[in-house]
Amino acid sequence: VGSLECETIRHINTFNTLNNDVTSLNLEPERFKHSFLEIINNYFASFSDDETYEDIVFSNHMEIEKSDLRRLFKILGQNSHLNLNYCDILLENEDLMFAKISYESAKKRTLKSYKIFGNEYLNLVNDAFNSNRIDYKLRKNKSNANVTFPIKKHNAFVSINYNEDIESVLTLSHELGHMVDHDIKFKNKRDSFASTADELFSLTNELITGEYLLGNSNTLEEKIAVSLELINTYMTNIFETISTVDLSLRVNRKILKDGYIDLKSINNMTSNIIKKYNLISTKYFWIDERLLQMLDQIVYTYGMIGASNIYNCIKNKTFSIKDYIEALKKSDNEGFEIYDMLGCNPVDENNINNAVNNYKNLLENTKDLVYEKKKRR
């Protein structure tokens, strides 16, 4: 990332020292703080005088304007009070119990939920289930990451950790979305590149499968568990990801203004962001590599807004399977064109508000379920 070779080497050496400290557990807190701050400062200070971090962010991401980003911050910040309702619902359901869902049952349920996508989509998912391309079993020393590998000149491979719960079913559905996104392009001889549409189809899958589970739950407890996972999907992918972007730019501005940033400033900014978006968990706010990868984070906010609007079309019976499959076939580097093709551009104010309203309705419906549970007691 350095503009000069010596700065790049210094950055890498600092990171390697820090990495060795962490992996060897030989961690001195003060040294850790200074090492991490040096990495951050090297990163932001290494650009040339006439090009800032923020300039590079937007020049490499032509589809988003600063005004669009400010509008996203404003609308989501104004609606962040909804997250407080989630906290109340969580506290009411700490002892939630329901029957486990086997992997075979999860496969059947996801396939049933995908009927809306048509036979071409279903055939690709069935092929993955039947060709040993989904590594789902829990194993010692297996990575905790749930990930899809879009292999060049080959169908995608999925690795998840299936734990027989609602979250695992939605994780399976999410990764199947990535898999089909790759496989349908591979089948139609299209290239796949990282872009703003990366999470659109996978998050659409999560919502579709989640709503199917909600409508076909066997018990009230299971219905509440599904609702909580869907709420978490909205909050994590809309509010927590956009807040990381917000924090990233604030850190950058502070460094540009003062030439340096300390841990106290980072902590203060983090606290302000948590309050602004009424976030319940701070686990996403340790200053890790995502602070320096704003564009990687924001695709989740885009994807969730787009997916929520697609779900509206399905619910209102205005969904076009043909358009959806054609959008999947397009190269990922066409980015916002894919959103526009599906009528769910994530920086359109109406689409942002639609997604927020869907989140609000989900919260209110879940509150009703919790009230019903209380009455039964």
Tab-separated table of C-alpha atoms in Angstrom:
chain	number	residue	atom	x	y	z
A	1	VAL	CA	0.000	0.000	0.000
A	2	GLY	CA	2.976	2.324	0.389
A	3	SER	CA	3.736	4.957	-2.231
A	4	LEU	CA	7.459	4.394	-1.598
A	5	GLU	CA	9.200	1.041	-1.375
A	6	CYS	CA	10.691	1.709	2.089
A	7	GLU	CA	7.256	2.576	3.509
A	8	THR	CA	5.803	-0.650	2.135
A	9	ILE	CA	8.589	-2.719	3.674
A	10	ARG	CA	8.142	-0.969	7.009
A	11	HIS	CA	4.415	-1.660	6.910
A	12	ILE	CA	4.971	-5.357	6.161
A	13	ASN	CA	7.635	-5.730	8.865
A	14	THR	CA	5.350	-4.133	11.456
A	15	PHE	CA	2.514	-6.427	10.506
A	16	ASN	CA	4.750	-9.518	10.643
A	17	THR	CA	5.973	-8.572	14.122
A	18	LEU	CA	2.404	-8.093	15.311
A	19	ASN	CA	1.269	-11.330	13.697
A	20	ASN	CA	4.097	-13.276	15.374
A	21	ASP	CA	3.156	-11.788	18.750
A	22	VAL	CA	-0.449	-12.846	18.361
A	23	THR	CA	0.129	-16.351	16.976
A	24	SER	CA	2.823	-17.158	19.563
A	25	LEU	CA	0.667	-15.703	22.392
A	26	ASN	CA	3.696	-13.619	23.351
A	27	LEU	CA	1.565	-10.507	23.448
A	28	GLU	CA	2.563	-7.332	25.260
A	29	PRO	CA	-0.499	-4.999	25.279
A	30	GLU	CA	1.395	-1.732	24.888
A	31	ARG	CA	3.554	-3.069	22.081
A	32	PHE	CA	0.435	-4.464	20.417
A	33	LYS	CA	-1.285	-1.052	20.540
A	34	HIS	CA	1.712	0.755	19.100
A	35	SER	CA	2.232	-1.867	16.381
A	36	PHE	CA	-1.381	-1.724	15.307
A	37	LEU	CA	-1.470	2.055	15.304
A	38	GLU	CA	1.701	2.080	13.215
A	39	ILE	CA	0.002	-0.145	10.637
A	40	ILE	CA	-3.010	2.170	10.477
A	41	ASN	CA	-0.853	5.277	10.191
A	42	ASN	CA	1.405	3.721	7.569
A	43	TYR	CA	-1.633	2.792	5.538
A	44	PHE	CA	-3.312	6.170	5.560
A	45	ALA	CA	-0.137	8.246	5.401
A	46	SER	CA	1.434	6.330	2.528
A	47	PHE	CA	-0.614	7.876	-0.260
A	48	SER	CA	0.772	10.709	-2.326
A	49	ASP	CA	0.020	14.315	-1.341
A	50	ASP	CA	-2.548	14.822	-4.065
A	51	GLU	CA	-4.512	11.604	-3.465
A	52	THR	CA	-6.081	10.722	-0.117
A	53	TYR	CA	-7.463	7.410	1.108
A	54	GLU	CA	-10.970	8.694	0.476
A	55	ASP	CA	-10.044	9.720	-3.081
A	56	ILE	CA	-8.728	6.238	-3.765
A	57	VAL	CA	-11.861	4.664	-2.254
A	58	PHE	CA	-14.153	6.520	-4.640
A	59	SER	CA	-11.918	6.417	-7.710
A	60	ASN	CA	-11.832	2.616	-7.423
A	61	HIS	CA	-15.560	2.399	-6.839
A	62	MET	CA	-17.119	4.491	-9.573
A	63	GLU	CA	-20.694	3.314	-8.907
A	64	ILE	CA	-21.096	5.064	-5.559
A	65	GLU	CA	-21.081	8.846	-5.122
A	66	LYS	CA	-20.211	10.568	-1.861
A	67	SER	CA	-23.726	12.023	-1.813
A	68	ASP	CA	-25.172	8.488	-2.031
A	69	LEU	CA	-23.053	7.385	0.896
A	70	ARG	CA	-24.073	10.408	2.983
A	71	ARG	CA	-27.734	9.630	2.232
A	72	LEU	CA	-27.236	6.033	3.369
A	73	PHE	CA	-25.586	7.204	6.607
A	74	LYS	CA	-28.408	9.673	7.239
A	75	ILE	CA	-31.370	7.371	6.562
A	76	LEU	CA	-29.937	4.395	8.435
A	77	GLY	CA	-28.784	6.571	11.330
A	78	GLN	CA	-32.282	8.046	11.644
A	79	ASN	CA	-33.820	4.564	11.701
A	80	SER	CA	-31.291	2.927	14.019
A	81	HIS	CA	-33.672	3.190	17.010
A	82	LEU	CA	-35.273	0.034	15.613
A	83	ASN	CA	-32.253	-1.932	16.865
A	84	LEU	CA	-33.272	-1.244	20.469
A	85	ASN	CA	-36.399	-3.359	19.877
A	86	TYR	CA	-34.156	-6.250	18.885
A	87	CYS	CA	-32.339	-6.021	22.230
A	88	ASP	CA	-35.670	-6.242	24.088
A	89	ILE	CA	-36.736	-9.311	22.098
A	90	LEU	CA	-33.382	-11.034	22.700
A	91	LEU	CA	-33.645	-10.550	26.462
A	92	GLU	CA	-37.103	-12.141	26.430
A	93	ASN	CA	-35.816	-15.256	24.675
A	94	GLU	CA	-32.541	-16.259	26.287
A	95	ASP	CA	-33.940	-19.712	27.111
A	96	LEU	CA	-35.351	-20.417	23.641
A	97	MET	CA	-35.383	-24.146	22.785
A	98	PHE	CA	-36.595	-26.033	19.709
A	99	ALA	CA	-35.950	-29.318	17.915
A	100	LYS	CA	-32.703	-29.625	15.949
A	101	ILE	CA	-32.829	-29.559	12.144
A	102	SER	CA	-30.858	-32.319	10.418
A	103	TYR	CA	-28.756	-31.559	7.354
A	104	GLU	CA	-31.044	-33.706	5.186
A	105	SER	CA	-34.046	-31.722	6.418
A	106	ALA	CA	-32.174	-28.453	5.723
A	107	LYS	CA	-31.534	-29.573	2.142
A	108	LYS	CA	-35.226	-30.334	1.594
A	109	ARG	CA	-36.353	-27.048	3.108
A	110	THR	CA	-33.947	-24.914	1.098
A	111	LEU	CA	-34.976	-26.648	-2.130
A	112	LYS	CA	-38.662	-26.086	-1.362
A	113	SER	CA	-37.988	-22.420	-0.623
A	114	TYR	CA	-36.208	-22.016	-3.999
A	115	LYS	CA	-39.193	-23.105	-6.121
A	116	ILE	CA	-39.860	-19.448	-6.905
A	117	PHE	CA	-36.540	-19.358	-8.842
A	118	GLY	CA	-37.532	-22.023	-11.374
A	119	ASN	CA	-36.010	-25.278	-12.661
A	120	GLU	CA	-32.668	-23.948	-13.927
A	121	TYR	CA	-31.847	-22.666	-10.437
A	122	LEU	CA	-33.112	-25.811	-8.695
A	123	ASN	CA	-31.090	-28.055	-11.014
A	124	LEU	CA	-27.859	-26.255	-10.103
A	125	VAL	CA	-28.570	-26.631	-6.373
A	126	ASN	CA	-29.504	-30.313	-6.780
A	127	ASP	CA	-26.288	-30.882	-8.693
A	128	ALA	CA	-24.272	-29.445	-5.796
A	129	PHE	CA	-26.120	-31.613	-3.269
A	130	ASN	CA	-25.540	-34.736	-5.395
A	131	SER	CA	-21.899	-34.165	-6.370
A	132	ASN	CA	-20.211	-33.892	-2.977
A	133	ARG	CA	-19.391	-30.192	-3.375
A	134	ILE	CA	-20.740	-29.097	0.030
A	135	ASP	CA	-18.511	-29.822	3.018
A	136	TYR	CA	-20.931	-29.375	5.922
A	137	LYS	CA	-19.699	-31.670	8.702
A	138	LEU	CA	-18.126	-30.373	11.904
A	139	ARG	CA	-14.538	-31.611	12.296
A	140	LYS	CA	-11.618	-30.963	14.575
A	141	ASN	CA	-9.275	-28.306	13.136
A	142	LYS	CA	-11.758	-27.397	10.380
A	143	SER	CA	-11.913	-23.662	9.695
A	144	ASN	CA	-14.756	-21.814	11.438
A	145	ALA	CA	-15.359	-19.794	8.272
A	146	ASN	CA	-18.399	-20.460	6.099
A	147	VAL	CA	-17.206	-19.843	2.578
A	148	THR	CA	-17.784	-20.559	-1.118
A	149	PHE	CA	-14.787	-21.113	-3.375
A	150	PRO	CA	-15.543	-19.913	-6.944
A	151	ILE	CA	-12.980	-22.091	-8.722
A	152	LYS	CA	-11.968	-21.032	-12.235
A	153	LYS	CA	-13.012	-23.485	-14.954
A	154	HIS	CA	-14.934	-25.545	-12.393
A	155	ASN	CA	-18.150	-25.466	-10.387
A	156	ALA	CA	-17.951	-23.802	-6.969
A	157	PHE	CA	-17.183	-25.626	-3.706
A	158	VAL	CA	-18.928	-24.768	-0.398
A	159	SER	CA	-17.548	-25.209	3.116
A	160	ILE	CA	-19.809	-24.594	6.117
A	161	ASN	CA	-20.059	-25.792	9.725
A	162	TYR	CA	-23.553	-27.247	10.014
A	163	ASN	CA	-24.764	-27.225	13.617
A	164	GLU	CA	-28.415	-28.360	13.195
A	165	ASP	CA	-29.895	-24.978	14.076
A	166	ILE	CA	-31.719	-22.159	12.256
A	167	GLU	CA	-28.533	-20.147	11.755
A	168	SER	CA	-26.940	-23.164	10.019
A	169	VAL	CA	-29.884	-23.516	7.630
A	170	LEU	CA	-29.672	-19.834	6.668
A	171	THR	CA	-25.879	-20.099	6.332
A	172	LEU	CA	-26.307	-23.049	3.967
A	173	SER	CA	-28.822	-21.048	1.931
A	174	HIS	CA	-26.517	-18.009	1.869
A	175	GLU	CA	-23.552	-19.995	0.552
A	176	LEU	CA	-25.764	-21.758	-1.998
A	177	GLY	CA	-26.573	-18.286	-3.306
A	178	HIS	CA	-22.862	-17.649	-3.917
A	179	MET	CA	-22.489	-21.106	-5.446
A	180	VAL	CA	-25.342	-20.667	-7.933
A	181	ASP	CA	-24.101	-17.141	-8.741
A	182	HIS	CA	-20.762	-18.656	-9.791
A	183	ASP	CA	-22.095	-21.858	-11.387
A	184	ILE	CA	-24.706	-20.163	-13.565
A	185	LYS	CA	-22.024	-17.785	-14.904
A	186	PHE	CA	-19.669	-20.730	-15.436
A	187	LYS	CA	-22.409	-22.615	-17.282
A	188	ASN	CA	-23.039	-19.593	-19.531
A	189	LYS	CA	-19.313	-18.889	-20.061
A	190	ARG	CA	-19.306	-15.594	-18.187
A	191	ASP	CA	-16.505	-14.266	-15.997
A	192	SER	CA	-16.977	-13.668	-12.290
A	193	PHE	CA	-15.343	-10.681	-10.560
A	194	ALA	CA	-15.722	-9.171	-7.115
A	195	SER	CA	-18.218	-6.307	-7.226
A	196	THR	CA	-21.026	-4.435	-5.511
A	197	ALA	CA	-23.448	-7.254	-6.375
A	198	ASP	CA	-21.429	-9.943	-4.551
A	199	GLU	CA	-23.891	-10.409	-1.665
A	200	LEU	CA	-27.182	-9.658	-3.439
A	201	PHE	CA	-28.122	-13.196	-4.474
A	202	SER	CA	-26.869	-14.900	-1.304
A	203	LEU	CA	-28.803	-12.535	0.980
A	204	THR	CA	-31.892	-12.940	-1.208
A	205	ASN	CA	-31.566	-16.686	-0.564
A	206	GLU	CA	-31.366	-16.108	3.192
A	207	LEU	CA	-34.579	-14.077	3.194
A	208	ILE	CA	-36.447	-16.548	0.959
A	209	THR	CA	-35.412	-19.591	3.011
A	210	GLY	CA	-36.004	-17.733	6.281
A	211	GLU	CA	-39.534	-16.769	5.273
A	212	TYR	CA	-40.195	-20.356	4.186
A	213	LEU	CA	-39.019	-21.616	7.600
A	214	LEU	CA	-41.159	-18.997	9.307
A	215	GLY	CA	-44.269	-20.161	7.474
A	216	ASN	CA	-43.540	-23.851	8.072
A	217	SER	CA	-42.277	-23.900	11.656
A	218	ASN	CA	-43.559	-26.746	13.834
A	219	THR	CA	-43.663	-24.811	17.111
A	220	LEU	CA	-44.002	-21.239	18.342
A	221	GLU	CA	-40.470	-21.451	19.772
A	222	GLU	CA	-39.073	-22.416	16.374
A	223	LYS	CA	-40.975	-19.569	14.725
A	224	ILE	CA	-39.453	-17.100	17.207
A	225	ALA	CA	-35.972	-18.583	16.609
A	226	VAL	CA	-36.367	-18.126	12.844
A	227	SER	CA	-37.568	-14.544	13.355
A	228	LEU	CA	-34.564	-13.736	15.539
A	229	GLU	CA	-32.174	-15.050	12.883
A	230	LEU	CA	-33.897	-12.974	10.198
A	231	ILE	CA	-33.726	-9.897	12.430
A	232	ASN	CA	-30.027	-10.564	12.939
A	233	THR	CA	-29.558	-10.871	9.160
A	234	TYR	CA	-31.089	-7.412	8.673
A	235	MET	CA	-29.238	-5.726	11.522
A	236	THR	CA	-25.828	-7.222	10.742
A	237	ASN	CA	-25.919	-6.625	7.002
A	238	ILE	CA	-27.537	-3.187	7.013
A	239	PHE	CA	-26.636	-1.380	10.222
A	240	GLU	CA	-23.420	-3.038	11.382
A	241	THR	CA	-21.765	-3.011	7.968
A	242	ILE	CA	-22.661	0.584	7.125
A	243	SER	CA	-21.380	1.648	10.555
A	244	THR	CA	-18.005	0.054	9.793
A	245	VAL	CA	-17.864	2.130	6.612
A	246	ASP	CA	-18.778	5.242	8.616
A	247	LEU	CA	-16.044	4.513	11.165
A	248	SER	CA	-13.484	3.872	8.416
A	249	LEU	CA	-14.021	7.317	6.904
A	250	ARG	CA	-13.986	9.025	10.307
A	251	VAL	CA	-10.624	7.483	11.134
A	252	ASN	CA	-9.305	8.616	7.775
A	253	ARG	CA	-10.479	12.212	8.273
A	254	LYS	CA	-8.929	12.337	11.741
A	255	ILE	CA	-5.567	11.192	10.365
A	256	LEU	CA	-5.718	13.677	7.479
A	257	LYS	CA	-6.477	16.485	9.925
A	258	ASP	CA	-3.983	15.668	12.708
A	259	GLY	CA	-1.425	13.514	10.897
A	260	TYR	CA	-1.799	10.754	13.507
A	261	ILE	CA	-4.418	8.834	15.466
A	262	ASP	CA	-4.226	7.232	18.918
A	263	LEU	CA	-6.186	4.460	20.567
A	264	LYS	CA	-8.233	6.894	22.663
A	265	SER	CA	-9.511	8.640	19.525
A	266	ILE	CA	-10.410	5.305	17.927
A	267	ASN	CA	-12.286	4.236	21.073
A	268	ASN	CA	-14.196	7.537	21.194
A	269	MET	CA	-15.179	7.282	17.519
A	270	THR	CA	-16.207	3.651	17.982
A	271	SER	CA	-18.421	4.573	20.951
A	272	ASN	CA	-20.077	7.349	18.927
A	273	ILE	CA	-20.749	4.967	16.026
A	274	ILE	CA	-22.293	2.340	18.339
A	275	LYS	CA	-24.587	4.999	19.812
A	276	LYS	CA	-25.448	6.457	16.411
A	277	TYR	CA	-26.645	3.107	15.057
A	278	ASN	CA	-27.855	1.678	18.410
A	279	LEU	CA	-25.765	-1.458	17.990
A	280	ILE	CA	-26.122	-4.185	20.590
A	281	SER	CA	-22.853	-6.001	20.021
A	282	THR	CA	-19.415	-4.434	19.777
A	283	LYS	CA	-17.781	-7.589	18.403
A	284	TYR	CA	-17.600	-6.122	14.887
A	285	PHE	CA	-15.820	-3.020	16.065
A	286	TRP	CA	-12.377	-4.172	16.962
A	287	ILE	CA	-10.213	-2.225	14.560
A	288	ASP	CA	-9.301	-5.076	12.237
A	289	GLU	CA	-8.536	-5.289	8.550
A	290	ARG	CA	-12.110	-4.324	7.647
A	291	LEU	CA	-11.382	-0.766	8.724
A	292	LEU	CA	-9.070	-0.612	5.721
A	293	GLN	CA	-11.485	-2.419	3.401
A	294	MET	CA	-14.537	-0.210	3.407
A	295	LEU	CA	-15.628	-1.329	-0.041
A	296	ASP	CA	-15.631	-4.979	0.970
A	297	GLN	CA	-17.960	-4.175	3.856
A	298	ILE	CA	-20.478	-1.984	2.086
A	299	VAL	CA	-21.474	-4.719	-0.383
A	300	TYR	CA	-23.388	-6.367	2.481
A	301	THR	CA	-25.476	-3.233	3.037
A	302	TYR	CA	-26.117	-2.990	-0.703
A	303	GLY	CA	-26.968	-6.683	-0.895
A	304	MET	CA	-29.385	-6.589	2.032
A	305	ILE	CA	-31.261	-3.545	0.714
A	306	GLY	CA	-31.492	-5.161	-2.723
A	307	ALA	CA	-32.521	-8.565	-1.324
A	308	SER	CA	-35.237	-7.022	0.836
A	309	ASN	CA	-36.719	-5.260	-2.190
A	310	ILE	CA	-36.599	-8.465	-4.244
A	311	TYR	CA	-38.448	-10.205	-1.417
A	312	ASN	CA	-41.117	-7.470	-1.651
A	313	CYS	CA	-41.566	-8.305	-5.341
A	314	ILE	CA	-41.946	-12.008	-4.534
A	315	LYS	CA	-44.469	-11.251	-1.791
A	316	ASN	CA	-46.413	-8.878	-4.051
A	317	LYS	CA	-46.247	-11.374	-6.957
A	318	THR	CA	-44.411	-8.923	-9.218
A	319	PHE	CA	-41.196	-10.980	-9.274
A	320	SER	CA	-39.761	-11.839	-12.697
A	321	ILE	CA	-37.910	-15.190	-12.683
A	322	LYS	CA	-36.585	-14.491	-16.171
A	323	ASP	CA	-35.011	-11.166	-15.117
A	324	TYR	CA	-33.532	-12.764	-11.994
A	325	ILE	CA	-31.854	-15.587	-13.925
A	326	GLU	CA	-30.600	-13.144	-16.556
A	327	ALA	CA	-29.131	-10.971	-13.780
A	328	LEU	CA	-27.331	-14.013	-12.394
A	329	LYS	CA	-25.839	-14.698	-15.812
A	330	LYS	CA	-24.334	-11.210	-16.055
A	331	SER	CA	-20.702	-10.675	-15.096
A	332	ASP	CA	-20.231	-9.408	-11.547
A	333	ASN	CA	-18.237	-6.433	-12.788
A	334	GLU	CA	-21.478	-4.963	-14.134
A	335	GLY	CA	-22.285	-4.090	-10.518
A	336	PHE	CA	-25.123	-1.615	-10.134
A	337	GLU	CA	-26.472	-2.531	-13.582
A	338	ILE	CA	-27.580	-5.816	-12.016
A	339	TYR	CA	-29.416	-3.950	-9.236
A	340	ASP	CA	-31.042	-1.618	-11.760
A	341	MET	CA	-32.092	-4.556	-13.916
A	342	LEU	CA	-33.945	-6.000	-10.887
A	343	GLY	CA	-35.353	-2.637	-9.769
A	344	CYS	CA	-33.603	-2.740	-6.388
A	345	ASN	CA	-30.784	-0.166	-6.605
A	346	PRO	CA	-29.469	0.073	-2.999
A	347	VAL	CA	-28.722	3.806	-3.068
A	348	ASP	CA	-32.257	4.698	-4.188
A	349	GLU	CA	-34.028	6.352	-1.249
A	350	ASN	CA	-37.280	4.432	-1.761
A	351	ASN	CA	-35.438	1.103	-1.796
A	352	ILE	CA	-33.517	1.995	1.371
A	353	ASN	CA	-36.768	2.910	3.137
A	354	ASN	CA	-38.469	-0.266	1.880
A	355	ALA	CA	-35.723	-2.383	3.437
A	356	VAL	CA	-35.919	-0.466	6.729
A	357	ASN	CA	-39.721	-0.900	6.786
A	358	ASN	CA	-39.362	-4.639	6.178
A	359	TYR	CA	-36.988	-4.781	9.135
A	360	LYS	CA	-39.457	-2.802	11.249
A	361	ASN	CA	-42.346	-5.127	10.322
A	362	LEU	CA	-40.228	-8.156	11.164
A	363	LEU	CA	-39.458	-6.690	14.597
A	364	GLU	CA	-43.139	-5.944	15.263
A	365	ASN	CA	-44.261	-9.402	14.143
A	366	THR	CA	-41.615	-11.015	16.339
A	367	LYS	CA	-42.793	-8.969	19.304
A	368	ASP	CA	-46.293	-10.378	18.706
A	369	LEU	CA	-44.874	-13.921	18.705
A	370	VAL	CA	-43.054	-13.263	21.975
A	371	TYR	CA	-46.273	-11.874	23.486
A	372	GLU	CA	-48.103	-15.044	22.396
A	373	LYS	CA	-45.404	-17.123	24.076
A	374	LYS	CA	-45.887	-15.138	27.309
A	375	LYS	CA	-49.654	-15.689	27.205
A	376	ARG	CA	-49.161	-19.445	26.886
A	377	ARG	CA	-46.992	-19.414	29.981
